[in-house]
């Protein structure tokens, strides 16, 4: 089977690398010639080009460009596709992408591998990025079943954990566990660095240890991704941010009122609830 990867960055490059190691013929398309050359030289793909015509012999094509470029890329890709080709994407937001792409190519399946690092571009591509990570498939009532099964089979070969849900449910769920944490973590970094005394800021930076490292990680990632999450998942992100603000206000209120009992109860509840997240 020939696999096509459009967008040879962190996700596309990592996926291409693993699929090639598994014996698939992997063809890559990226925006810059330098990226295509690098992908070939590192053995990430069998062949690469800046032209989407390379996708003519691909059976399953993964669109791994930034979210903002997914729909226009598929629009340009369609004239090159064989009639049986399956198109899927890896975008972090699903409802608007699935709606746009289903109209462009009926044999389309939305997907989202929930894995990443703070890096981007082909140099950030790594092996085994998707092992034991969730890979969400978001079919609609009109998505061809065979295409869903084929994409799931490929995702399973990456040793990812497969989940299926509606695009809208995906967007609401990832707002809570992916998009909200980025905004909370970014606010944490901004609040810490807003301390007016530069000596205290410097001291805090020197004393920062594992707790701050964990809680600031996603707020210190690729800014473009954060903007894309907000832009394409605006409604669900705002819903989760407003709820977060309410919970923060409750904590502030308990502390101002020296209501240590309520604070204790809240922290006991969150300690227990954290155990239900399957990371
Ligand atoms: P990335 O590292 O920046 O890779 C995207 C690559 O796409 C760029 O390096 C660029 O390659 C290429 N590209 C950009 N526009 C293109 C176009 N019009 N046609 C062909 N290639 C194009 O970004 P990423 O983190 O891999 O994210 C890619 C997708 O994965 C996004 O849709 C994102 O929502 C999703 N995603 C990201 C993560 C994460 O944590 N990073 C996790 C899951 C899903 P050159 O310019 O070098 O050629």
Short mmCIF file of C-alpha atoms and ligand atoms in Angstrom, two decimals:
data_model
loop_
_atom_site.label_atom_id
_atom_site.label_comp_id
_atom_site.label_asym_id
_atom_site.label_seq_id
_atom_site.Cartn_x
_atom_site.Cartn_y
_atom_site.Cartn_z
CA UNK A 1 0.00 0.00 0.00
CA UNK A 2 1.25 3.52 -0.84
CA UNK A 3 0.90 6.12 1.88
CA UNK A 4 0.97 9.83 1.11
CA UNK A 5 1.93 12.41 3.72
CA UNK A 6 1.32 16.09 2.96
CA UNK A 7 3.17 18.39 5.38
CA UNK A 8 6.47 16.90 6.54
CA UNK A 9 6.70 18.51 9.99
CA UNK A 10 6.61 17.10 13.52
CA UNK A 11 3.47 15.01 13.03
CA UNK A 12 3.76 14.26 9.29
CA UNK A 13 7.49 13.49 9.50
CA UNK A 14 7.10 11.26 12.56
CA UNK A 15 4.21 9.38 10.99
CA UNK A 16 6.03 8.94 7.68
CA UNK A 17 9.10 7.59 9.45
CA UNK A 18 7.19 4.95 11.43
CA UNK A 19 5.03 3.88 8.48
CA UNK A 20 8.08 3.50 6.25
CA UNK A 21 9.76 1.35 8.92
CA UNK A 22 6.65 -0.83 8.91
CA UNK A 23 7.14 -1.54 5.20
CA UNK A 24 4.72 0.93 3.62
CA UNK A 25 5.86 2.85 0.55
CA UNK A 26 5.75 6.44 1.84
CA UNK A 27 5.50 9.48 -0.44
CA UNK A 28 5.83 12.96 1.06
CA UNK A 29 4.84 16.42 -0.09
CA UNK A 30 5.96 19.54 1.73
CA UNK A 31 6.11 23.24 1.08
CA UNK A 32 9.89 23.71 0.97
CA UNK A 33 12.39 21.86 -1.22
CA UNK A 34 14.87 21.77 1.68
CA UNK A 35 12.34 19.84 3.80
CA UNK A 36 11.73 17.32 0.99
CA UNK A 37 15.47 16.75 0.55
CA UNK A 38 15.96 16.32 4.30
CA UNK A 39 13.08 13.82 4.53
CA UNK A 40 14.63 11.70 1.76
CA UNK A 41 18.17 11.96 3.18
CA UNK A 42 17.04 10.89 6.67
CA UNK A 43 15.10 7.92 5.27
CA UNK A 44 11.78 9.34 6.52
CA UNK A 45 10.13 8.91 3.10
CA UNK A 46 10.80 6.90 -0.07
CA UNK A 47 10.25 9.96 -2.23
CA UNK A 48 9.27 13.59 -1.67
CA UNK A 49 8.26 16.58 -3.74
CA UNK A 50 6.77 20.04 -3.48
CA UNK A 51 4.19 19.00 -6.08
CA UNK A 52 0.92 17.36 -5.03
CA UNK A 53 1.05 15.31 -8.26
CA UNK A 54 3.26 12.88 -6.30
CA UNK A 55 0.07 11.79 -4.51
CA UNK A 56 -1.40 10.28 -7.72
CA UNK A 57 -0.28 6.75 -6.73
CA UNK A 58 -1.07 7.07 -3.01
CA UNK A 59 -3.85 4.86 -1.58
CA UNK A 60 -4.22 6.67 1.74
CA UNK A 61 -3.17 10.31 2.16
CA UNK A 62 -2.60 11.95 5.55
CA UNK A 63 -2.92 15.75 5.52
CA UNK A 64 -0.44 16.97 8.15
CA UNK A 65 -0.21 20.68 7.34
CA UNK A 66 -1.07 23.40 9.89
CA UNK A 67 -4.87 23.49 10.41
CA UNK A 68 -5.29 26.73 8.47
CA UNK A 69 -3.86 25.11 5.33
CA UNK A 70 -5.77 21.78 5.45
CA UNK A 71 -8.85 22.70 3.36
CA UNK A 72 -6.94 24.64 0.67
CA UNK A 73 -4.40 21.79 0.42
CA UNK A 74 -7.13 19.20 -0.16
CA UNK A 75 -8.78 21.48 -2.72
CA UNK A 76 -5.51 21.49 -4.70
CA UNK A 77 -4.97 17.78 -4.07
CA UNK A 78 -8.30 16.51 -5.43
CA UNK A 79 -7.41 16.71 -9.18
CA UNK A 80 -4.39 14.44 -8.54
CA UNK A 81 -6.18 11.71 -6.57
CA UNK A 82 -7.12 8.25 -7.83
CA UNK A 83 -10.86 7.65 -7.45
CA UNK A 84 -10.44 5.07 -4.64
CA UNK A 85 -7.97 7.16 -2.61
CA UNK A 86 -8.75 7.70 1.06
CA UNK A 87 -7.93 11.10 2.53
CA UNK A 88 -7.52 11.67 6.26
CA UNK A 89 -6.13 14.54 8.32
CA UNK A 90 -4.39 14.97 11.70
CA UNK A 91 -5.73 18.42 12.64
CA UNK A 92 -6.17 19.21 16.35
CA UNK A 93 -9.72 20.54 15.77
CA UNK A 94 -12.23 18.36 13.99
CA UNK A 95 -15.74 19.78 13.36
CA UNK A 96 -14.85 22.59 10.90
CA UNK A 97 -12.17 20.48 9.19
CA UNK A 98 -14.42 17.42 8.80
CA UNK A 99 -17.24 19.52 7.41
CA UNK A 100 -15.02 21.26 4.83
CA UNK A 101 -13.16 18.12 3.72
CA UNK A 102 -16.19 15.82 3.48
CA UNK A 103 -17.58 18.24 0.90
CA UNK A 104 -14.32 18.18 -1.09
CA UNK A 105 -13.69 14.40 -1.03
CA UNK A 106 -16.39 11.88 0.00
CA UNK A 107 -13.81 9.21 0.88
CA UNK A 108 -12.54 11.34 3.77
CA UNK A 109 -12.06 10.35 7.42
CA UNK A 110 -11.21 12.88 10.15
CA UNK A 111 -8.48 11.89 12.61
CA UNK A 112 -6.35 13.30 15.41
CA UNK A 113 -3.30 11.57 16.84
CA UNK A 114 -2.98 12.98 20.36
CA UNK A 115 0.80 13.17 20.57
CA UNK A 116 3.34 15.93 20.19
CA UNK A 117 6.38 17.75 21.50
CA UNK A 118 7.20 21.44 21.88
CA UNK A 119 9.20 21.35 18.62
CA UNK A 120 8.04 21.76 15.02
CA UNK A 121 9.24 21.09 11.48
CA UNK A 122 10.99 18.10 9.90
CA UNK A 123 13.92 18.28 12.38
CA UNK A 124 11.43 17.61 15.19
CA UNK A 125 10.26 14.31 13.62
CA UNK A 126 10.87 11.36 15.94
CA UNK A 127 10.25 7.63 15.89
CA UNK A 128 7.46 5.99 17.94
CA UNK A 129 5.72 9.30 18.69
CA UNK A 130 2.27 7.67 18.63
CA UNK A 131 3.00 4.55 20.67
CA UNK A 132 0.38 4.13 23.40
CA UNK A 133 -1.12 7.56 22.60
CA UNK A 134 -4.81 8.12 21.79
CA UNK A 135 -5.64 8.36 18.06
CA UNK A 136 -9.16 9.72 17.63
CA UNK A 137 -11.16 8.92 14.50
CA UNK A 138 -14.16 11.21 13.93
CA UNK A 139 -16.56 9.72 11.34
CA UNK A 140 -19.91 11.27 10.45
CA UNK A 141 -23.02 9.33 9.34
CA UNK A 142 -21.87 9.71 5.71
CA UNK A 143 -18.22 8.63 6.18
CA UNK A 144 -17.55 5.38 4.22
CA UNK A 145 -17.09 2.52 6.72
CA UNK A 146 -14.27 0.92 4.70
CA UNK A 147 -12.28 4.14 4.80
CA UNK A 148 -12.75 4.39 8.59
CA UNK A 149 -11.50 0.82 9.02
CA UNK A 150 -8.47 1.40 6.78
CA UNK A 151 -7.38 4.55 8.64
CA UNK A 152 -7.90 2.81 11.98
CA UNK A 153 -5.81 -0.14 10.78
CA UNK A 154 -2.93 2.19 9.88
CA UNK A 155 -3.23 4.08 13.17
CA UNK A 156 -3.23 0.75 15.02
CA UNK A 157 -0.02 -0.24 13.22
CA UNK A 158 1.58 2.85 14.84
CA UNK A 159 0.62 1.17 18.15
CA UNK A 160 -1.71 4.04 19.04
CA UNK A 161 -4.89 3.57 21.12
CA UNK A 162 -7.87 4.03 18.80
CA UNK A 163 -11.00 5.96 19.81
CA UNK A 164 -14.04 6.87 17.73
CA UNK A 165 -16.34 9.83 18.40
CA UNK A 166 -18.33 12.57 16.66
CA UNK A 167 -16.24 15.57 15.50
CA UNK A 168 -18.20 17.91 17.83
CA UNK A 169 -17.64 15.65 20.85
CA UNK A 170 -13.92 15.52 20.04
CA UNK A 171 -13.73 19.32 19.97
CA UNK A 172 -15.54 19.67 23.31
CA UNK A 173 -13.36 17.01 24.98
CA UNK A 174 -10.03 18.34 23.67
CA UNK A 175 -11.01 21.86 24.74
CA UNK A 176 -10.88 20.54 28.34
CA UNK A 177 -7.73 18.45 28.20
CA UNK A 178 -5.63 20.09 25.48
CA UNK A 179 -6.72 23.59 24.50
CA UNK A 180 -7.68 24.90 27.98
CA UNK A 181 -4.38 23.67 29.49
CA UNK A 182 -2.42 25.63 26.86
CA UNK A 183 -4.20 28.87 27.83
CA UNK A 184 -3.97 28.17 31.58
CA UNK A 185 -0.28 27.31 31.33
CA UNK A 186 0.42 30.41 29.20
CA UNK A 187 -1.39 32.58 31.79
CA UNK A 188 0.69 30.97 34.54
CA UNK A 189 3.95 31.91 32.81
CA UNK A 190 2.66 35.43 32.07
CA UNK A 191 1.50 35.92 35.69
CA UNK A 192 4.86 34.78 37.12
CA UNK A 193 6.84 37.06 34.87
CA UNK A 194 4.54 40.03 35.70
CA UNK A 195 6.16 40.25 39.19
CA UNK A 196 7.39 43.87 39.28
CA UNK A 197 10.66 43.20 41.14
CA UNK A 198 13.20 41.86 38.59
CA UNK A 199 15.33 40.33 41.38
CA UNK A 200 12.35 38.25 42.52
CA UNK A 201 11.62 37.19 38.93
CA UNK A 202 15.24 36.06 38.57
CA UNK A 203 15.12 34.22 41.91
CA UNK A 204 11.85 32.48 40.91
CA UNK A 205 13.42 31.45 37.61
CA UNK A 206 16.39 29.95 39.48
CA UNK A 207 14.20 28.14 42.04
CA UNK A 208 11.73 26.74 39.47
CA UNK A 209 11.69 22.96 39.69
CA UNK A 210 9.60 19.99 38.56
CA UNK A 211 6.20 21.48 39.54
CA UNK A 212 6.69 24.60 37.44
CA UNK A 213 8.30 22.53 34.69
CA UNK A 214 5.15 20.33 34.44
CA UNK A 215 2.62 23.15 34.69
CA UNK A 216 4.36 25.56 32.29
CA UNK A 217 5.25 23.01 29.57
CA UNK A 218 2.27 23.40 27.24
CA UNK A 219 2.13 27.19 27.70
CA UNK A 220 5.70 27.39 26.41
CA UNK A 221 4.98 25.49 23.19
CA UNK A 222 4.47 26.53 19.55
CA UNK A 223 2.40 29.80 19.61
CA UNK A 224 0.94 29.09 16.16
CA UNK A 225 -0.71 25.92 17.46
CA UNK A 226 -2.29 27.77 20.39
CA UNK A 227 -3.71 30.43 18.08
CA UNK A 228 -5.09 27.72 15.78
CA UNK A 229 -6.80 25.98 18.73
CA UNK A 230 -8.45 29.28 19.74
CA UNK A 231 -9.39 30.22 16.20
CA UNK A 232 -10.87 26.88 15.13
CA UNK A 233 -12.29 25.73 18.49
CA UNK A 234 -13.33 29.15 19.77
CA UNK A 235 -16.76 28.22 21.19
CA UNK A 236 -15.62 25.17 23.17
CA UNK A 237 -12.41 26.83 24.34
CA UNK A 238 -14.32 29.86 25.67
CA UNK A 239 -16.79 27.56 27.41
CA UNK A 240 -13.97 25.71 29.18
CA UNK A 241 -12.08 28.95 30.00
CA UNK A 242 -15.19 30.49 31.60
CA UNK A 243 -15.69 27.39 33.71
CA UNK A 244 -12.01 27.49 34.68
CA UNK A 245 -12.37 31.14 35.75
CA UNK A 246 -15.34 30.19 37.96
CA UNK A 247 -13.31 27.45 39.65
CA UNK A 248 -10.36 29.80 40.14
CA UNK A 249 -12.70 32.41 41.69
CA UNK A 250 -13.98 29.77 44.12
CA UNK A 251 -10.41 28.99 45.19
CA UNK A 252 -9.62 32.70 45.56
CA UNK A 253 -12.77 33.16 47.63
CA UNK A 254 -11.87 30.28 49.99
CA UNK A 255 -8.38 31.68 50.49
CA UNK A 256 -9.58 35.28 51.04
CA UNK A 257 -12.16 34.06 53.58
CA UNK A 258 -9.60 31.74 55.18
CA UNK A 259 -12.11 28.97 54.58
CA UNK A 260 -9.49 26.24 54.84
CA UNK A 261 -12.10 23.52 55.18
CA UNK A 262 -13.67 24.28 51.78
CA UNK A 263 -10.20 24.59 50.23
CA UNK A 264 -9.26 21.22 51.72
CA UNK A 265 -12.47 19.65 50.31
CA UNK A 266 -11.82 21.12 46.85
CA UNK A 267 -8.25 19.85 46.77
CA UNK A 268 -9.32 16.41 48.01
CA UNK A 269 -11.87 16.26 45.18
CA UNK A 270 -9.31 17.24 42.53
CA UNK A 271 -6.76 14.81 43.95
CA UNK A 272 -9.28 12.01 43.56
CA UNK A 273 -10.60 13.17 40.13
CA UNK A 274 -7.10 13.28 38.62
CA UNK A 275 -6.89 9.51 38.98
CA UNK A 276 -9.65 9.08 36.37
CA UNK A 277 -7.60 10.61 33.54
CA UNK A 278 -5.96 7.84 31.50
CA UNK A 279 -2.59 9.37 30.72
P1 LIG B 1 4.75 21.48 11.93
O1 LIG B 1 5.80 20.76 12.66
O2 LIG B 1 4.86 22.96 11.76
O3 LIG B 1 4.61 20.78 10.51
C1 LIG B 1 3.80 21.22 9.48
C2 LIG B 1 4.63 21.19 8.20
O4 LIG B 1 3.76 21.34 7.10
C3 LIG B 1 5.60 22.36 8.11
O5 LIG B 1 6.84 21.95 8.63
C4 LIG B 1 5.66 22.70 6.63
O6 LIG B 1 6.82 22.11 6.08
C5 LIG B 1 4.48 21.93 6.03
N1 LIG B 1 3.51 22.78 5.35
C6 LIG B 1 2.99 23.94 5.76
N2 LIG B 1 2.08 24.38 4.87
C7 LIG B 1 2.05 23.44 3.88
C8 LIG B 1 1.33 23.33 2.66
N3 LIG B 1 0.45 24.26 2.30
N4 LIG B 1 1.55 22.22 1.91
C9 LIG B 1 2.43 21.26 2.28
N5 LIG B 1 3.15 21.35 3.40
C10 LIG B 1 2.95 22.41 4.19
O7 LIG B 1 3.31 21.25 12.59
P2 LIG B 1 2.79 19.94 13.36
O8 LIG B 1 2.95 20.17 14.81
O9 LIG B 1 3.35 18.73 12.72
O10 LIG B 1 1.23 20.07 13.07
C11 LIG B 1 0.70 19.60 11.86
C12 LIG B 1 -0.76 19.26 12.08
O11 LIG B 1 -0.83 18.30 13.12
C13 LIG B 1 -1.64 20.43 12.48
O12 LIG B 1 -2.84 20.37 11.77
C14 LIG B 1 -1.87 20.20 13.97
O13 LIG B 1 -3.15 20.67 14.38
C15 LIG B 1 -1.79 18.71 14.08
N6 LIG B 1 -1.34 18.18 15.36
C16 LIG B 1 -0.29 18.75 16.02
C17 LIG B 1 0.14 18.22 17.23
C18 LIG B 1 1.28 18.83 18.01
O14 LIG B 1 1.36 18.64 19.23
N7 LIG B 1 2.20 19.51 17.38
C19 LIG B 1 -0.50 17.09 17.75
C20 LIG B 1 -1.52 16.49 17.02
C21 LIG B 1 -1.93 17.05 15.83
P3 LIG B 1 7.96 22.91 5.29
O15 LIG B 1 7.59 24.35 5.24
O16 LIG B 1 9.18 22.64 6.10
O17 LIG B 1 7.96 22.23 3.96
#
